[in-house]
PDB file of C-alpha atoms in Angstrom:
ATOM      1  CA  LEU A   1       2.727  17.451   5.695  1.00  0.00           C
ATOM      2  CA  VAL A   2       0.740  14.694   3.957  1.00  0.00           C
ATOM      3  CA  ALA A   3       3.793  13.456   2.014  1.00  0.00           C
ATOM      4  CA  GLY A   4       5.764  13.308   5.243  1.00  0.00           C
ATOM      5  CA  CYS A   5       3.049  11.329   6.991  1.00  0.00           C
ATOM      6  CA  LEU A   6       2.820   8.870   4.100  1.00  0.00           C
ATOM      7  CA  ASN A   7       6.579   8.672   3.496  1.00  0.00           C
ATOM      8  CA  GLY A   8       7.153   5.325   5.180  1.00  0.00           C
ATOM      9  CA  ASN A   9       4.525   3.491   3.179  1.00  0.00           C
ATOM     10  CA  ALA A  10       6.897   1.874   0.671  1.00  0.00           C
ATOM     11  CA  GLY A  11       7.590  -0.996   3.050  1.00  0.00           C
ATOM     12  CA  ILE A  12       3.918  -1.336   3.888  1.00  0.00           C
ATOM     13  CA  ALA A  13       3.038  -1.351   0.191  1.00  0.00           C
ATOM     14  CA  ARG A  14       5.548  -4.147  -0.421  1.00  0.00           C
ATOM     15  CA  ALA A  15       4.135  -6.171   2.475  1.00  0.00           C
ATOM     16  CA  ALA A  16       0.599  -5.672   1.163  1.00  0.00           C
ATOM     17  CA  MET A  17       1.717  -6.687  -2.331  1.00  0.00           C
ATOM     18  CA  ARG A  18       3.217  -9.874  -0.917  1.00  0.00           C
ATOM     19  CA  GLU A  19       0.016 -10.711   0.929  1.00  0.00           C
ATOM     20  CA  MET A  20      -2.263  -9.994  -2.023  1.00  0.00           C
ATOM     21  CA  THR A  21      -0.377 -12.012  -4.634  1.00  0.00           C
ATOM     22  CA  THR A  22       0.360 -15.675  -5.110  1.00  0.00           C
ATOM     23  CA  GLU A  23       3.889 -16.959  -5.571  1.00  0.00           C
ATOM     24  CA  GLU A  24       3.211 -17.189  -9.316  1.00  0.00           C
ATOM     25  CA  THR A  25       2.065 -13.549  -9.669  1.00  0.00           C
ATOM     26  CA  ARG A  26       4.310 -11.933  -7.051  1.00  0.00           C
ATOM     27  CA  ALA A  27       7.181 -11.060  -9.416  1.00  0.00           C
ATOM     28  CA  HIS A  28       4.753  -9.436 -11.842  1.00  0.00           C
ATOM     29  CA  GLY A  29       3.150  -7.426  -9.013  1.00  0.00           C
ATOM     30  CA  PHE A  30       6.484  -6.146  -7.716  1.00  0.00           C
ATOM     31  CA  GLY A  31       7.533  -5.295 -11.269  1.00  0.00           C
ATOM     32  CA  LEU A  32       4.399  -3.216 -11.725  1.00  0.00           C
ATOM     33  CA  MET A  33       5.095  -1.508  -8.410  1.00  0.00           C
ATOM     34  CA  SER A  34       8.586  -0.516  -9.552  1.00  0.00           C
ATOM     35  CA  LEU A  35       7.187   0.713 -12.848  1.00  0.00           C
ATOM     36  CA  ALA A  36       4.601   2.833 -11.019  1.00  0.00           C
ATOM     37  CA  TYR A  37       7.325   4.414  -8.840  1.00  0.00           C
ATOM     38  CA  GLY A  38       9.463   5.224 -11.881  1.00  0.00           C
ATOM     39  CA  VAL A  39       6.587   6.701 -13.876  1.00  0.00           C
ATOM     40  CA  GLY A  40       5.459   8.670 -10.824  1.00  0.00           C
ATOM     41  CA  PHE A  41       8.893  10.186 -10.246  1.00  0.00           C
ATOM     42  CA  PHE A  42       9.227  11.119 -13.919  1.00  0.00           C
ATOM     43  CA  LEU A  43       5.740  12.504 -14.470  1.00  0.00           C
ATOM     44  CA  GLY A  44       5.447  14.124 -11.044  1.00  0.00           C
ATOM     45  CA  THR A  45       8.501  16.323 -11.444  1.00  0.00           C
ATOM     46  CA  ASN A  46       7.530  17.324 -14.972  1.00  0.00           C
ATOM     47  CA  ILE A  47       3.933  18.130 -14.103  1.00  0.00           C
ATOM     48  CA  GLY A  48       5.070  20.023 -10.996  1.00  0.00           C
ATOM     49  CA  GLY A  49       7.421  22.108 -13.099  1.00  0.00           C
ATOM     50  CA  LEU A  50       4.705  22.889 -15.629  1.00  0.00           C
ATOM     51  CA  LEU A  51       2.246  23.965 -12.942  1.00  0.00           C
ATOM     52  CA  ALA A  52       4.702  26.169 -11.021  1.00  0.00           C
ATOM     53  CA  GLN A  53       4.248  29.930 -11.319  1.00  0.00           C
ATOM     54  CA  PRO A  54       0.908  29.831 -13.176  1.00  0.00           C
ATOM     55  CA  ALA A  55       0.433  33.604 -12.860  1.00  0.00           C
ATOM     56  CA  GLU A  56       3.404  34.116 -15.193  1.00  0.00           C
ATOM     57  CA  LEU A  57       1.787  31.882 -17.825  1.00  0.00           C
ATOM     58  CA  VAL A  58      -1.674  33.471 -17.663  1.00  0.00           C
ATOM     59  CA  PRO A  59      -1.192  36.937 -16.173  1.00  0.00           C
ATOM     60  CA  SER A  60      -4.534  38.252 -17.441  1.00  0.00           C
ATOM     61  CA  LEU A  61      -6.428  35.700 -15.330  1.00  0.00           C
ATOM     62  CA  LEU A  62      -4.202  35.254 -12.296  1.00  0.00           C
ATOM     63  CA  ALA A  63      -2.517  38.640 -11.718  1.00  0.00           C
ATOM     64  CA  GLY A  64      -2.893  39.597  -8.051  1.00  0.00           C
ATOM     65  CA  SER A  65      -4.482  36.258  -7.154  1.00  0.00           C
ATOM     66  CA  LEU A  66      -3.431  33.752  -4.520  1.00  0.00           C
ATOM     67  CA  LEU A  67      -1.492  31.831  -7.190  1.00  0.00           C
ATOM     68  CA  ASP A  68       0.400  35.027  -8.067  1.00  0.00           C
ATOM     69  CA  ARG A  69       1.287  35.586  -4.435  1.00  0.00           C
ATOM     70  CA  PHE A  70       2.249  31.916  -3.846  1.00  0.00           C
ATOM     71  CA  PRO A  71       3.665  30.677  -7.173  1.00  0.00           C
ATOM     72  CA  TYR A  72       4.200  27.073  -6.014  1.00  0.00           C
ATOM     73  CA  LEU A  73       0.797  26.613  -4.372  1.00  0.00           C
ATOM     74  CA  LEU A  74      -0.796  24.892  -7.379  1.00  0.00           C
ATOM     75  CA  PRO A  75       1.724  22.026  -7.764  1.00  0.00           C
ATOM     76  CA  CYS A  76       1.817  21.520  -3.986  1.00  0.00           C
ATOM     77  CA  ALA A  77      -1.989  21.459  -3.757  1.00  0.00           C
ATOM     78  CA  ILE A  78      -2.219  18.952  -6.600  1.00  0.00           C
ATOM     79  CA  ALA A  79       0.480  16.731  -5.042  1.00  0.00           C
ATOM     80  CA  THR A  80      -1.349  16.848  -1.707  1.00  0.00           C
ATOM     81  CA  SER A  81      -4.641  16.000  -3.418  1.00  0.00           C
ATOM     82  CA  GLY A  82      -2.961  13.062  -5.162  1.00  0.00           C
ATOM     83  CA  GLY A  83      -1.566  11.785  -1.866  1.00  0.00           C
ATOM     84  CA  LEU A  84      -4.939  12.056  -0.149  1.00  0.00           C
ATOM     85  CA  LEU A  85      -6.686  10.351  -3.070  1.00  0.00           C
ATOM     86  CA  SER A  86      -4.107   7.570  -2.938  1.00  0.00           C
ATOM     87  CA  LEU A  87      -4.666   7.167   0.802  1.00  0.00           C
ATOM     88  CA  LEU A  88      -8.438   6.900   0.327  1.00  0.00           C
ATOM     89  CA  LEU A  89      -8.081   4.353  -2.471  1.00  0.00           C
ATOM     90  CA  VAL A  90      -5.673   2.222  -0.427  1.00  0.00           C
ATOM     91  CA  LEU A  91      -7.976   2.298   2.599  1.00  0.00           C
ATOM     92  CA  ARG A  92     -10.910   1.283   0.404  1.00  0.00           C
ATOM     93  CA  GLN A  93      -8.959  -1.559  -1.211  1.00  0.00           C
ATOM     94  CA  LEU A  94      -7.636  -2.857   2.100  1.00  0.00           C
ATOM     95  CA  ARG A  95     -11.141  -2.742   3.572  1.00  0.00           C
ATOM     96  CA  LEU A  96     -12.412  -4.798   0.613  1.00  0.00           C
ATOM     97  CA  GLU A  97      -9.544  -7.264   1.034  1.00  0.00           C
ATOM     98  CA  LEU A  98     -10.325  -7.636   4.746  1.00  0.00           C
ATOM     99  CA  ARG A  99     -14.011  -8.199   3.984  1.00  0.00           C
ATOM    100  CA  GLN A 100     -13.106 -10.905   1.423  1.00  0.00           C
ATOM    101  CA  GLN A 101     -10.764 -12.574   3.923  1.00  0.00           C
ATOM    102  CA  ARG A 102     -13.462 -12.618   6.595  1.00  0.00           C
ATOM    103  CA  THR A 103     -15.905 -14.121   4.099  1.00  0.00           C
ATOM    104  CA  ARG A 104     -13.401 -16.866   3.222  1.00  0.00           C
ATOM    105  CA  GLU A 105     -12.819 -17.600   6.925  1.00  0.00           C
ATOM    106  CA  ARG A 106     -16.545 -17.837   7.607  1.00  0.00           C
ATOM    107  CA  GLY A 107     -16.903 -20.250   4.704  1.00  0.00           C
ATOM    108  CA  ARG A 108     -14.187 -22.531   6.107  1.00  0.00           C
ATOM    109  CA  GLY A 109     -15.173 -22.159   9.729  1.00  0.00           C
ATOM    110  CA  ARG A 110     -12.750 -21.336  12.513  1.00  0.00           C
ATOM    111  CA  SER A 111     -11.088 -24.778  12.555  1.00  0.00           C
ATOM    112  CA  GLY A 112     -10.501 -25.031   8.800  1.00  0.00           C
ATOM    113  CA  SER A 113      -7.244 -24.564   6.951  1.00  0.00           C
ATOM    114  CA  ARG A 114      -5.950 -21.020   6.856  1.00  0.00           C
ATOM    115  CA  ALA A 115      -4.413 -21.418   3.407  1.00  0.00           C
ATOM    116  CA  GLY A 116      -5.476 -18.452   1.356  1.00  0.00           C
ATOM    117  CA  ARG A 117      -4.221 -16.854  -1.802  1.00  0.00           C
ATOM    118  CA  THR A 118      -0.682 -16.924  -0.458  1.00  0.00           C
ATOM    119  CA  GLY A 119      -0.716 -20.723  -0.353  1.00  0.00           C
ATOM    120  CA  ARG A 120       0.371 -20.863   3.305  1.00  0.00           C
ATOM    121  CA  ASP A 121      -1.066 -23.454   5.666  1.00  0.00           C
ATOM    122  CA  THR A 122      -0.443 -21.332   8.775  1.00  0.00           C
ATOM    123  CA  ASP A 123      -0.323 -17.722   9.808  1.00  0.00           C
ATOM    124  CA  PRO A 124       2.873 -15.885   8.790  1.00  0.00           C
ATOM    125  CA  LEU A 125       3.889 -15.716  12.443  1.00  0.00           C
ATOM    126  CA  VAL A 126       3.148 -18.463  14.926  1.00  0.00           C
ATOM    127  CA  GLU A 127       3.490 -18.664  18.682  1.00  0.00           C
ATOM    128  CA  VAL A 128       6.415 -20.558  20.132  1.00  0.00           C
ATOM    129  CA  GLY A 129       6.438 -22.035  23.630  1.00  0.00           C
ATOM    130  CA  GLY A 130       3.219 -20.331  24.744  1.00  0.00           C
ATOM    131  CA  ALA A 131       4.992 -17.024  25.406  1.00  0.00           C
ATOM    132  CA  SER A 132       1.918 -14.943  24.705  1.00  0.00           C
ATOM    133  CA  ARG A 133      -0.031 -16.957  27.296  1.00  0.00           C
ATOM    134  CA  GLY A 134       2.586 -16.334  29.989  1.00  0.00           C
ATOM    135  CA  GLU A 135       3.743 -19.960  30.110  1.00  0.00           C
ATOM    136  CA  GLY A 136       7.436 -19.289  29.595  1.00  0.00           C
ATOM    137  CA  GLY A 137       9.064 -21.424  26.912  1.00  0.00           C
ATOM    138  CA  GLU A 138      11.181 -20.027  24.100  1.00  0.00           C
ATOM    139  CA  GLY A 139       9.048 -16.918  23.941  1.00  0.00           C
ATOM    140  CA  GLY A 140       8.223 -14.682  21.061  1.00  0.00           C
ATOM    141  CA  LEU A 141       7.133 -15.350  17.517  1.00  0.00           C
ATOM    142  CA  ARG A 142       8.871 -17.133  14.674  1.00  0.00           C
ATOM    143  CA  ARG A 143       8.278 -17.751  11.017  1.00  0.00           C
ATOM    144  CA  PRO A 144       7.036 -21.260  10.256  1.00  0.00           C
ATOM    145  CA  SER A 145       9.178 -23.558   8.154  1.00  0.00           C
ATOM    146  CA  PRO A 146       7.842 -23.839   4.617  1.00  0.00           C
ATOM    147  CA  SER A 147       5.418 -26.684   4.054  1.00  0.00           C
ATOM    148  CA  PRO A 148       6.298 -29.255   1.376  1.00  0.00           C
ATOM    149  CA  GLY A 149       5.828 -27.872  -2.089  1.00  0.00           C
ATOM    150  CA  HIS A 150       5.866 -24.228  -0.927  1.00  0.00           C
ATOM    151  CA  GLY A 151       9.465 -23.720   0.067  1.00  0.00           C
ATOM    152  CA  ALA A 152      12.663 -23.322  -1.845  1.00  0.00           C
ATOM    153  CA  GLY A 153      13.858 -26.623  -3.153  1.00  0.00           C
TER     154      GLY A 153
END
């Protein structure tokens, strides 16, 4: 259940990685993310296999227990615990990131530049034609064109 609820987070993790890194460190961050996925897939399957059917490994301790009746409960419970721990750590980190962003904004004031660690001078999405204010125009949101020195050259 928990893995299914958290299944779509790969895209969100990539978006968060993009927002939390500079252009100089972005490739390194995404490389570490790929490494973490690979190590997780390798270690997770091996650890799950080792923890399956624990009553057969230690029958004197676990004979007739819940783990004897449900031989795959232990690896599933550990995987669920890992997913929940990951969720809590991500929520904590994102909360800290939001707090730091608010502190930076207060330091600059509301009218100051919005350039942060990403090096952008504007929000990632900007309004076009006043569509959100009901004034017609082009409507919708668009990505800003890169400012000089930040775009592909």
